[in-house]
Short mmCIF file of C-alpha atoms in Angstrom, two decimals:
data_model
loop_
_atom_site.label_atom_id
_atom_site.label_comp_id
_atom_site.label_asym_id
_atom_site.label_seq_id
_atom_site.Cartn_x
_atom_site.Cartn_y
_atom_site.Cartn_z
CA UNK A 1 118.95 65.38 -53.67
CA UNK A 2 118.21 62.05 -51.98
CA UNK A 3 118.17 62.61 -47.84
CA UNK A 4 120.29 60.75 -45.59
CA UNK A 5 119.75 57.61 -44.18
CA UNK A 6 119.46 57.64 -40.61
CA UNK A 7 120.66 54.46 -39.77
CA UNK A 8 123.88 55.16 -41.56
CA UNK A 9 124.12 58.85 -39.87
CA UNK A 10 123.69 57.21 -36.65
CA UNK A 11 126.58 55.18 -37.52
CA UNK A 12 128.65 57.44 -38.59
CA UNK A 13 128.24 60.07 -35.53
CA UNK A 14 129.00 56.75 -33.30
CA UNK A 15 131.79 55.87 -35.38
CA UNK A 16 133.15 59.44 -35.34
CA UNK A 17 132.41 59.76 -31.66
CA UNK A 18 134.35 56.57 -30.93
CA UNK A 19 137.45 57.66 -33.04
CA UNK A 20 137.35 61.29 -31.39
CA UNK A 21 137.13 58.63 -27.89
CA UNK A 22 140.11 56.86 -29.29
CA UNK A 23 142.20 59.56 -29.86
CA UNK A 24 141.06 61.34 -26.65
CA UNK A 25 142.18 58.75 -24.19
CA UNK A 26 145.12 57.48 -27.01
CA UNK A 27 146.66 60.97 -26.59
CA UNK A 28 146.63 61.17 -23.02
CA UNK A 29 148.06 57.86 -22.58
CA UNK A 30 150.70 58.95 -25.27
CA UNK A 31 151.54 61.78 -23.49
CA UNK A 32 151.76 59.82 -20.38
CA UNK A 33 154.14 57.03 -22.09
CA UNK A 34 155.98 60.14 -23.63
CA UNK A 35 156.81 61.69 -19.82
CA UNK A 36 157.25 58.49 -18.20
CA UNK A 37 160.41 57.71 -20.62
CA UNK A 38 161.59 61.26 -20.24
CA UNK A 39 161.35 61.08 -16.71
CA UNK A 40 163.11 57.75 -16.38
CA UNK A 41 166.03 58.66 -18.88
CA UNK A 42 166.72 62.09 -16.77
CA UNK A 43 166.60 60.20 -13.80
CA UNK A 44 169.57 58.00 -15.49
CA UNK A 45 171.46 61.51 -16.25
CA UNK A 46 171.23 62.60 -13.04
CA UNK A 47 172.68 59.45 -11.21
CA UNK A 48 175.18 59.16 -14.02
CA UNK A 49 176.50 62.52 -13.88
CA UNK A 50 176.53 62.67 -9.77
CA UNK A 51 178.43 59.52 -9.66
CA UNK A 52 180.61 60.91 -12.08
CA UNK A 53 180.87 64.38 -10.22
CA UNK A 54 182.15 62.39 -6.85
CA UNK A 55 184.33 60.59 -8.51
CA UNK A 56 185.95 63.16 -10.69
CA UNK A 57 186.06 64.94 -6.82
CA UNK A 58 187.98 62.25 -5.10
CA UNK A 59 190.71 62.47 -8.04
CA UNK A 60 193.84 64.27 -7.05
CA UNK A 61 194.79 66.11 -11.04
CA UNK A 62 194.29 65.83 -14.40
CA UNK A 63 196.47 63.19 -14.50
CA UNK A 64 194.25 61.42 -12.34
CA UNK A 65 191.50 61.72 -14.82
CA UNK A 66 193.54 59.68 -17.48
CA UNK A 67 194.13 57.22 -15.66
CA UNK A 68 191.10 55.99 -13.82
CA UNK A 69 189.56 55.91 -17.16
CA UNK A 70 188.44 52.77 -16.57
CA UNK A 71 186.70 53.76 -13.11
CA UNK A 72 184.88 56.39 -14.20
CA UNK A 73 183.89 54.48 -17.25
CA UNK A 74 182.14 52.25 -14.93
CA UNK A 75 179.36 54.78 -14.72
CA UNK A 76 177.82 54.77 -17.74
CA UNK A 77 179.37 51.04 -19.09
CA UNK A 78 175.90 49.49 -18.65
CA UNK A 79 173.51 51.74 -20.97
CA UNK A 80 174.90 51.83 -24.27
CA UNK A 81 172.56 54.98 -24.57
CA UNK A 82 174.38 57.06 -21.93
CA UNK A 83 177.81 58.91 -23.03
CA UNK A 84 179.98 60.63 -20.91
CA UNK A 85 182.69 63.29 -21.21
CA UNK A 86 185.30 64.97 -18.95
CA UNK A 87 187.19 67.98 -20.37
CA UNK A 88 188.96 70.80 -18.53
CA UNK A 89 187.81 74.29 -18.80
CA UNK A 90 189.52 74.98 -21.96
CA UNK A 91 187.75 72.04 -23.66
CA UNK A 92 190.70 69.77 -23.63
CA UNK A 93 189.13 65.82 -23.77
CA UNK A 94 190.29 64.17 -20.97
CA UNK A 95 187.67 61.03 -21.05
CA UNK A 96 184.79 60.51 -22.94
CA UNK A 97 182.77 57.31 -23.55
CA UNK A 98 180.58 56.28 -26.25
CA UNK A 99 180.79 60.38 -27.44
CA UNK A 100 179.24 61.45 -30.93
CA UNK A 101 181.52 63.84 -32.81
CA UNK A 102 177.91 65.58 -33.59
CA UNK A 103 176.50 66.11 -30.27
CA UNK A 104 179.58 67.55 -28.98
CA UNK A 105 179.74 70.12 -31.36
CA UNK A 106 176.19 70.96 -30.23
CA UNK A 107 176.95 71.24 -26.30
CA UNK A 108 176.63 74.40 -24.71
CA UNK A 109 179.74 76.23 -23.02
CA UNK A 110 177.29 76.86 -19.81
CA UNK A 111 177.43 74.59 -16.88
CA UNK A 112 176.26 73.73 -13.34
CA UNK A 113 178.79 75.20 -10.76
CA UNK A 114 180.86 72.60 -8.68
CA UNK A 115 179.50 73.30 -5.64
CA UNK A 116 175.63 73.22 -7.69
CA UNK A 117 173.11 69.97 -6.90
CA UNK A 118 172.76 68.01 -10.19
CA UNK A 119 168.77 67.50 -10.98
CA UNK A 120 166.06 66.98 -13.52
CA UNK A 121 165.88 70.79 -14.07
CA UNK A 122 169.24 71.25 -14.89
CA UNK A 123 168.63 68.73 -18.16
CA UNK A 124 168.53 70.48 -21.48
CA UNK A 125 166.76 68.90 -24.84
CA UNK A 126 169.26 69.27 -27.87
CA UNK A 127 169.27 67.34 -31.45
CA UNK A 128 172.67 66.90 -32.79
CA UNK A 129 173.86 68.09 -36.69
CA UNK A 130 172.75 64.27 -37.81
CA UNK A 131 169.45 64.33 -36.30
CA UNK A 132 169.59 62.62 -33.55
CA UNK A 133 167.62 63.63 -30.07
CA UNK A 134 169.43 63.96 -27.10
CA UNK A 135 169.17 64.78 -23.09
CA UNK A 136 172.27 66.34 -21.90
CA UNK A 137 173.75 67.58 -18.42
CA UNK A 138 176.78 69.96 -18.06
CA UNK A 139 178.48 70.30 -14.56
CA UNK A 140 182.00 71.37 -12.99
CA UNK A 141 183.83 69.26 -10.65
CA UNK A 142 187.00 70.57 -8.81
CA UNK A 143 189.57 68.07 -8.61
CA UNK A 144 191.50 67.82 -5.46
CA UNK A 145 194.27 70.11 -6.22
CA UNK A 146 191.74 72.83 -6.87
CA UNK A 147 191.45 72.33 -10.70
CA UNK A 148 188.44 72.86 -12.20
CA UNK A 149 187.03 70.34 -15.15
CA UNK A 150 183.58 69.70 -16.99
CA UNK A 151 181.61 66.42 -16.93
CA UNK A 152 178.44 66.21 -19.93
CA UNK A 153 176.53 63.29 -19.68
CA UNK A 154 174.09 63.15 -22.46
CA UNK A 155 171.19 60.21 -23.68
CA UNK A 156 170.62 59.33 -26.85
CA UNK A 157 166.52 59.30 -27.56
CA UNK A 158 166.61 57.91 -30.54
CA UNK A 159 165.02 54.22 -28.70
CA UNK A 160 162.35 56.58 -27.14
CA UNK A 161 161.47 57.97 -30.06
CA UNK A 162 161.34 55.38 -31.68
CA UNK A 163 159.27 53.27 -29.10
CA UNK A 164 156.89 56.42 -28.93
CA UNK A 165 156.58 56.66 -32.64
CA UNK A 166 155.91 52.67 -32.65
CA UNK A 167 153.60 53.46 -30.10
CA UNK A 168 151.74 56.43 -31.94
CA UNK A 169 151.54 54.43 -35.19
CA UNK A 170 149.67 51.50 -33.22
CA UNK A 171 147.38 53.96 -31.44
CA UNK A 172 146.10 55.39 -35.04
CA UNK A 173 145.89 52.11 -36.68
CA UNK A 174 143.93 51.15 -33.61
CA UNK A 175 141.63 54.19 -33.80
CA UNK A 176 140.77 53.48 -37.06
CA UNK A 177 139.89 50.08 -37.38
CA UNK A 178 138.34 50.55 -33.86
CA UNK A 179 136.01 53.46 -35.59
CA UNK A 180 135.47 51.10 -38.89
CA UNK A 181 134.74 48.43 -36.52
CA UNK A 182 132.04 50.61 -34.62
CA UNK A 183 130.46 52.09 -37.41
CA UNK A 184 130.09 48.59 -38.97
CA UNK A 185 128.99 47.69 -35.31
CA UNK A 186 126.97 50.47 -35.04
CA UNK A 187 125.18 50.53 -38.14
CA UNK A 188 123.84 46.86 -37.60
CA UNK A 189 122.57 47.83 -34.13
CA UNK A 190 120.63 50.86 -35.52
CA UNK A 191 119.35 48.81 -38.25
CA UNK A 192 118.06 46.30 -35.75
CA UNK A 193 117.16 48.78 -33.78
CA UNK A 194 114.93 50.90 -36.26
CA UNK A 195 113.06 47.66 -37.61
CA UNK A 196 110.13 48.28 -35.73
CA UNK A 197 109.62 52.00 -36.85
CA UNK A 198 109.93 49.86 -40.48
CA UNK A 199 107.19 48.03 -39.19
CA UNK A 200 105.07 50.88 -38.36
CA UNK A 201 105.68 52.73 -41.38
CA UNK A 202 104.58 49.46 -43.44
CA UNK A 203 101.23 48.94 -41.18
CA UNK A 204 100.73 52.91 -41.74
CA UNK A 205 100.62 52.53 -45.55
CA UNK A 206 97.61 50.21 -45.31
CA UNK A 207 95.65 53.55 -44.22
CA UNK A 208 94.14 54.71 -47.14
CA UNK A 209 90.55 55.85 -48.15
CA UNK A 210 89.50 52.07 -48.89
CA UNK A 211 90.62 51.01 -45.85
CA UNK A 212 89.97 53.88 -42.84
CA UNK A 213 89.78 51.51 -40.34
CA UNK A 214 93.23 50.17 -40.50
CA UNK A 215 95.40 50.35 -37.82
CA UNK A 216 99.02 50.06 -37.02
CA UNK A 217 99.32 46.62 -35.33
CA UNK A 218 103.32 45.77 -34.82
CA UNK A 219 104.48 43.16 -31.84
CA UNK A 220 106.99 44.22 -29.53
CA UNK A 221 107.29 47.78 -29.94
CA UNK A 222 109.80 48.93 -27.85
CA UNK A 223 108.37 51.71 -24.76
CA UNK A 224 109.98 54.62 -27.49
CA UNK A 225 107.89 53.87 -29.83
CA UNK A 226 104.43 53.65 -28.22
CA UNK A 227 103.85 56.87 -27.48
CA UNK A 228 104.03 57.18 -31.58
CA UNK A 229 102.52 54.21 -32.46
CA UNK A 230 99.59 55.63 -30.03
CA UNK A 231 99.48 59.08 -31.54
CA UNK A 232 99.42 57.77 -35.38
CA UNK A 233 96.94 55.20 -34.20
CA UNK A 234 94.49 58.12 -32.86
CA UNK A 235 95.29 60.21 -35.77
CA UNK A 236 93.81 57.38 -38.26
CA UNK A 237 90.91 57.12 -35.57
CA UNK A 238 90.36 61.14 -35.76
CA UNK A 239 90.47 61.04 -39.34
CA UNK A 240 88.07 58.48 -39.62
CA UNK A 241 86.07 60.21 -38.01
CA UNK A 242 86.35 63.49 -39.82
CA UNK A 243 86.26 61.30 -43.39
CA UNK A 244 83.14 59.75 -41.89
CA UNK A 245 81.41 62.87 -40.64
CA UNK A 246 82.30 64.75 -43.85
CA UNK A 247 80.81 61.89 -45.58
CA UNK A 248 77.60 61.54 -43.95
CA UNK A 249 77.65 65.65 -43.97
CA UNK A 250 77.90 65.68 -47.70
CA UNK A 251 75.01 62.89 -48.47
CA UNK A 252 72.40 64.93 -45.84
CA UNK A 253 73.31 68.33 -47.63
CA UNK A 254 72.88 66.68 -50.74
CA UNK A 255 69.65 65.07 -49.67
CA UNK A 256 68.02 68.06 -47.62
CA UNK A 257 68.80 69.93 -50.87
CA UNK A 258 67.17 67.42 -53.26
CA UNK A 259 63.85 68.06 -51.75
CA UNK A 260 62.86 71.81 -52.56
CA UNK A 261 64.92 71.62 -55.20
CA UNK A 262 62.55 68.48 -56.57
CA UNK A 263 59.37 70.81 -54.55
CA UNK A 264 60.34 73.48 -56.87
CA UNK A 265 60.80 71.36 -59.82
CA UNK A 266 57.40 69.77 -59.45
CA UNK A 267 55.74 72.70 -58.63
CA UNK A 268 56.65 74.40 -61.90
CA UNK A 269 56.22 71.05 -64.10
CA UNK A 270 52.20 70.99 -62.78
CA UNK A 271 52.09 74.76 -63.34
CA UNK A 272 53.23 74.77 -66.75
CA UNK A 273 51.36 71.15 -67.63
CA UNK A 274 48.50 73.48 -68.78
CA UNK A 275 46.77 77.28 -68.66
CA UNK A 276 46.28 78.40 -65.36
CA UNK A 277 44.62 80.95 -63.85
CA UNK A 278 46.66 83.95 -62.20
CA UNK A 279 45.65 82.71 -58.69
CA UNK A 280 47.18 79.11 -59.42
CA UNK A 281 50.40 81.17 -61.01
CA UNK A 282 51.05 83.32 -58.05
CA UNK A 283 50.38 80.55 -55.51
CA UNK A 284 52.90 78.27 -57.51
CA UNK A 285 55.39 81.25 -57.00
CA UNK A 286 54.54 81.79 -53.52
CA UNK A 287 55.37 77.96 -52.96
CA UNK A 288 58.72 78.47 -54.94
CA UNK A 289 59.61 81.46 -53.23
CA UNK A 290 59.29 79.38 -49.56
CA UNK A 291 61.36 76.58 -51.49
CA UNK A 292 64.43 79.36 -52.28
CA UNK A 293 63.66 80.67 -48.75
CA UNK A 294 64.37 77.40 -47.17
CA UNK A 295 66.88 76.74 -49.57
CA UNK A 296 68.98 79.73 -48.63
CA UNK A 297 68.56 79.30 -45.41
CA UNK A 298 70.54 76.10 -45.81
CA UNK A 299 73.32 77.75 -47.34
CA UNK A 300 73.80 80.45 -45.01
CA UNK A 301 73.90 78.24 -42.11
CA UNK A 302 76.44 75.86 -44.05
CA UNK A 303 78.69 78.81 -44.62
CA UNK A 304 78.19 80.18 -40.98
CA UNK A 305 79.24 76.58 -40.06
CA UNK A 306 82.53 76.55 -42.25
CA UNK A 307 83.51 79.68 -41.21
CA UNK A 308 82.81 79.13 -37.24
CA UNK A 309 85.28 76.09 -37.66
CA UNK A 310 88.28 78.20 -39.04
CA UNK A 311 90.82 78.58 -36.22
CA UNK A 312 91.20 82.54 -37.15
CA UNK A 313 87.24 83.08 -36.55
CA UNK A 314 86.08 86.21 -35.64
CA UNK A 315 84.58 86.85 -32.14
CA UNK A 316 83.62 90.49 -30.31
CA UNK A 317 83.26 90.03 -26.88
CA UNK A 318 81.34 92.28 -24.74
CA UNK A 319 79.79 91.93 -21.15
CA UNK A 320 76.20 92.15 -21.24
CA UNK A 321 73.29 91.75 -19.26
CA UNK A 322 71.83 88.45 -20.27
CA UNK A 323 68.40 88.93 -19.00
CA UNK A 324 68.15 92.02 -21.45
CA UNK A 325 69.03 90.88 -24.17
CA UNK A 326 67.09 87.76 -23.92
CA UNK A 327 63.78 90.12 -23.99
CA UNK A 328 64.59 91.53 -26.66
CA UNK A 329 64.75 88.09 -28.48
CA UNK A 330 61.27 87.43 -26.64
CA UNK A 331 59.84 90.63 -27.91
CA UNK A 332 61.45 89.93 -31.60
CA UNK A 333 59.68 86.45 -31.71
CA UNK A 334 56.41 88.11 -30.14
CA UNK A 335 54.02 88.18 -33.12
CA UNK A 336 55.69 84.22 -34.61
CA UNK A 337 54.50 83.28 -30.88
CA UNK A 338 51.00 84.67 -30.92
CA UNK A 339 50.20 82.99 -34.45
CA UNK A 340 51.76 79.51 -32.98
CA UNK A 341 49.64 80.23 -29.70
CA UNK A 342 52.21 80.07 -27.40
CA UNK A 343 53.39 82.37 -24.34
CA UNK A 344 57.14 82.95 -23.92
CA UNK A 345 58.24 84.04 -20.41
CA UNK A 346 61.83 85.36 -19.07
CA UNK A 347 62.99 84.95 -15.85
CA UNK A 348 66.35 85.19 -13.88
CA UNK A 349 69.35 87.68 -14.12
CA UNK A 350 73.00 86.94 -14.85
CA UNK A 351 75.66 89.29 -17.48
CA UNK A 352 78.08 87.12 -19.43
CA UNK A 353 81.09 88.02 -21.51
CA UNK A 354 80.50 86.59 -25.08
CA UNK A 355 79.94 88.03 -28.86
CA UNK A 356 76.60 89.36 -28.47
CA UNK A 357 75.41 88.94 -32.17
CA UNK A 358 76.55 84.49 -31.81
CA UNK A 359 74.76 84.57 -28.59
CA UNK A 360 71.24 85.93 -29.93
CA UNK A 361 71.64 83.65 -33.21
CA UNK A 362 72.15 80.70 -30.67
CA UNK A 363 69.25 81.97 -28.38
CA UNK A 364 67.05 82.11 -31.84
CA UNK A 365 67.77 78.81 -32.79
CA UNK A 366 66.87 77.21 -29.37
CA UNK A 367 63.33 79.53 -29.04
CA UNK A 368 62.53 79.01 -32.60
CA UNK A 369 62.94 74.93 -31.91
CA UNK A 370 60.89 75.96 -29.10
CA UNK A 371 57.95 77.54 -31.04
CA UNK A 372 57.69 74.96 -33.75
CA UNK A 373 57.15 71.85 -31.09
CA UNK A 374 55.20 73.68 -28.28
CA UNK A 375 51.46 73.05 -28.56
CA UNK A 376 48.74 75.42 -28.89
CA UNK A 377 48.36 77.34 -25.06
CA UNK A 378 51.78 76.13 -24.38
CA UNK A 379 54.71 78.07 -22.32
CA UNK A 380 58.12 79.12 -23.34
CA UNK A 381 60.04 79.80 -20.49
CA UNK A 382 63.74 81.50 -21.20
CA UNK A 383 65.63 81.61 -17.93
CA UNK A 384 68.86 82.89 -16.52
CA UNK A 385 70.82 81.16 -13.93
CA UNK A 386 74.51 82.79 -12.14
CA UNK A 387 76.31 80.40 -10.33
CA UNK A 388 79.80 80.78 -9.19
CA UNK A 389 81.66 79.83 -11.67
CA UNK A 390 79.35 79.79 -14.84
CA UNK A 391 76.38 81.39 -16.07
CA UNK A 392 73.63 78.72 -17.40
CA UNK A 393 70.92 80.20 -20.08
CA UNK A 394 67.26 77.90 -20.33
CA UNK A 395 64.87 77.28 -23.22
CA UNK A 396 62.18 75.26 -22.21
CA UNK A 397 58.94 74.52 -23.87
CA UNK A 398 56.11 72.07 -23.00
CA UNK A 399 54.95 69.68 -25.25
CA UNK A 400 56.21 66.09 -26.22
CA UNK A 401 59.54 65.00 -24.74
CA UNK A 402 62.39 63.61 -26.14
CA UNK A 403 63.44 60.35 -26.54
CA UNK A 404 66.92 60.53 -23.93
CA UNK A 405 68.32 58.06 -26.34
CA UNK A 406 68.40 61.22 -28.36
CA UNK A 407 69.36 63.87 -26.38
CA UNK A 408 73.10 64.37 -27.96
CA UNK A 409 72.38 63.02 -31.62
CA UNK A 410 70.11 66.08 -31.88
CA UNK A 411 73.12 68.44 -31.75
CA UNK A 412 74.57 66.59 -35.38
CA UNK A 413 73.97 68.56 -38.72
CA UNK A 414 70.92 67.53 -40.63
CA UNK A 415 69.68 65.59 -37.60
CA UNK A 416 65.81 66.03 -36.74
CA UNK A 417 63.96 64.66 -33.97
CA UNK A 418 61.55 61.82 -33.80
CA UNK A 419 58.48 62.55 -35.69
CA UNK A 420 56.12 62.30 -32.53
CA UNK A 421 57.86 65.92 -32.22
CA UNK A 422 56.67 67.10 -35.61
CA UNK A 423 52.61 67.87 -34.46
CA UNK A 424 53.45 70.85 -32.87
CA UNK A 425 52.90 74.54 -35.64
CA UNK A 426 55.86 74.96 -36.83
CA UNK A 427 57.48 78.48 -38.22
CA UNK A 428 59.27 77.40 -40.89
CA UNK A 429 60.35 74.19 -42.54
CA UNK A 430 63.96 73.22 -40.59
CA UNK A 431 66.75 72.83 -42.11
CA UNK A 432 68.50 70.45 -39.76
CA UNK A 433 71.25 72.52 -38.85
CA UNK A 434 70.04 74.84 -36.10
CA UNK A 435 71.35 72.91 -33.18
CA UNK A 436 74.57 72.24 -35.10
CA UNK A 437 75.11 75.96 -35.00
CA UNK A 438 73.70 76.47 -31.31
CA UNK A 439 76.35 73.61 -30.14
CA UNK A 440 79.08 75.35 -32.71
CA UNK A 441 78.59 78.68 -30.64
CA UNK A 442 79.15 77.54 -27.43
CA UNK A 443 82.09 75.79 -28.53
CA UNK A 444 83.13 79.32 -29.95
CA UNK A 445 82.76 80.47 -26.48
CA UNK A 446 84.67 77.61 -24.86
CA UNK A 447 80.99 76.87 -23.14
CA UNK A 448 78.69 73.77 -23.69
CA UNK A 449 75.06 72.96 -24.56
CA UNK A 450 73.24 69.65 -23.56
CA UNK A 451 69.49 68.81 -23.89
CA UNK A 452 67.08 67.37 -20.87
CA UNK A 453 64.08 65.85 -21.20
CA UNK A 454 61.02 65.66 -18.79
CA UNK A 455 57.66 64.37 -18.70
CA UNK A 456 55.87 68.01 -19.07
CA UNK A 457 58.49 68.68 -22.29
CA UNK A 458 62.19 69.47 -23.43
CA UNK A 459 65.05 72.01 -22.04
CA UNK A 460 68.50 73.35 -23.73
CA UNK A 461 70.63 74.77 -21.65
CA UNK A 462 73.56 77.19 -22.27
CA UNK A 463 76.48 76.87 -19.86
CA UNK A 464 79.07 79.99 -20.15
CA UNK A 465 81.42 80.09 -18.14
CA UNK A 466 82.49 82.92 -16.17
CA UNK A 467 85.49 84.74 -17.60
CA UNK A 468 87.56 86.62 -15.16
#
């Protein structure tokens, strides 16, 4: 199913918000218009009948009543929507003007007392046999001879109805075509409104593989929008640089591969171009077994890489006295030392909190990079350094610095230093990647690593910081 399109469910919701407003503040002023009338016609009752009431009052009988017909007509002459009616208790007529056969059936036989004060409250709502509406007031009068008769004064509605059904009709034709009229409104507005996040999503599509440097470009993007256009702009960035790193990952593996991989093809080819003797056999196998040595060296560290970058990696941290175990990684590399003719020396105390196993592997990787530029009679100094709010582990070695320029590029997988490095013994042939994984360790730990180079030779340091 196809979604919805936000511009027209933004209309909509305003168009069903202004119709809801419509009827809202149409109903209230209904109900307003409705009391006002009702008010006004009871307030025409109540003078009618009390007129009536004094009148009737100042007659002297019954006789009376006939014959100041006239007078008392005078009343309610004026509105042709009042009638009046004066009976005696019995229900005799005695006047009545502008009376509906209907409504009189419907009157009640109760009534305000003579002596009673004629108000609103005293008005009752009735609807006569035909339909009609009606306000009605029933109250005694005694004559001046002591009789006792009944005045009703009633309103026909019917106009008020009728001006408040008018009135209701107008209100929902008004609500409707006010609600068309802001959804039309409405969705024309959004439209406009949402043309720049058309714009964005049009510059966004020229992001693709060919093109990684592409970026969203639109003009005039409202403040809203920015903070998107910002965030998809240093997404693209971010993946550029991942596409670009992956890239130039995949061509070094590839390469650093090629090379024992073509070694151990050689080797082999020469070896098998004719007879040899056993000594050229096992020396060709020796060779290929350093080839398949180096070459799973590679892969472990590869896979030790893609694993340390998985959010759900898996860390044991312990507190540990640095200074320990970094003589036991002295006394480990020990004999590798004495056949490269170097010295290595620990000094300093600290105790850190970190996975012990990632912090030797780290510490390995540094001293072996150590062993295989340090010179013959050289020093290897591995250090330990508390401060106050971090713990800083040194391996320095003497021999040729680095260029500064290089300091951080020698952190990048497959990276190797400047070959005025390379006349120091080395251990092993490197695979590129053993600073990678130092600088991936630390950032296990939530520590750093950075390189510093001086005239007499090269330091890595380890920063931990302190974990309370």
């Amino acid at each position: 199913m196809r979604n919805r399109s936000l511009t027209t469910t933004l209309a909509l919701a305003f168009a069903v918000t202004t119709l809801a407003v419509f009827a809202l503040v149409g109903s209230y002023v209904y109900m307003m218009l409705a009391r006002e009338t009702s008010t006004q016609g009871d307030q025409d009752i109540v003078l009618a009948a009390r007129h009536l009431r004094r009148l009737t009052e100042e007659l002297q009988s019954i006789d009376d009543v006939t014959g100041h017909q006239a007078r008392l007509e005078s009343q309610v002459l004026g509105n042709t929507s009042l009638s009046a009616e004066v009976t005696d208790l019995s229900g005799h007529v005695l006047f009545e003007h502008n009376f509906s056969t209907a409504a009189r059936l419907m009157w009640p036989h109760t009534s305000l007392a003579a002596a009673e004060r004629i108000t609103s409250d005293a008005i009752k709502a009735m609807t006569a046999r035909d339909g009609v509406p009606y306000r009605r007031v029933a109250t005694e009068a005694k004559l001046v001879d002591g009789t006792n008769v009944r005045i009703v004064v009633m309103r026909d509605m019917s106009d008020r109805s009728l001006l408040l059904q008018r009135y209701k009709n107008r209100l929902l034709q008004a609500g409707a075509a006010g609600a068309l009229l802001a959804f039309l409104m409405s969705y024309l507005v959004v439209r406009s409104s949402l043309r720049p996040l058309r714009a964005i999503a049009r510059s966004a599509a020229n992001f693709t593989v060919e093109h990684l440097g592409s970026r969203i470009k639109v003009r005039r993007v409202p403040r809203e929008f920015e903070t998107l256009v910002s965030s998809l702009n240093g997404m693209f960035a971010r993946f550029e640089h991942g596409f670009n790193r992956l890239s130039g990952y995949t061509t070094d593996l590839a390469h650093d591969m090629r090379t024992p991989l073509a070694n151990l093809r050689g080797a082999t080819e020469v070896v098998l171009a004719r007879p040899r003797s056993s000594e050229d056999y096992q020396a060709a196998l020796a060779s290929n077994l350093e080839e398949c040595d180096r070459l799973s060296r590679m892969i472990e560290n590869v896979l030790f890489l893609a694993r340390a970058e998985h959010p759900h990696f898996s860390r044991h941290l312990v507190t540990f006295q640095v200074d320990a175990e970094l003589l036991r990684i002295a006394e480990y590399f020990e004999g590798i030392a004495e056949d490269a003719g170097v010295r290595i020396r620990v000094t300093g105390h600290g105790e850190i909190k970190a996975d012990v196993e990632l912090f030797r592997r780290a510490v390995s990787n540094l001293l072996a990079n150590a062993v295989r530029y340090t010179p013959r009679d050289g020093e290897i100094t591995l250090s330990v350094e508390a401060l106050p709010d971090a713990v800083r582990v040194a391996v320095a070695n003497e021999g040729v610095p680095l260029d500064p320029a290089l300091l951080e590029r020698v952190f990048d997988r497959f990276y190797r230093a400047d070959p005025s490095r390379t006349g120091g013994t080395s251990v092993s042939g490197s695979t590129g990647l053993g600073l990678a994984i130092v600088r991936t360790i630390m950032e296990l730990h939530g520590g750093s690593v950075h390189a510093e180079s001086e005239p007499w030779g090269t330091r890595f340091v380890l920063t931990f910081a302190v974990l309370r």
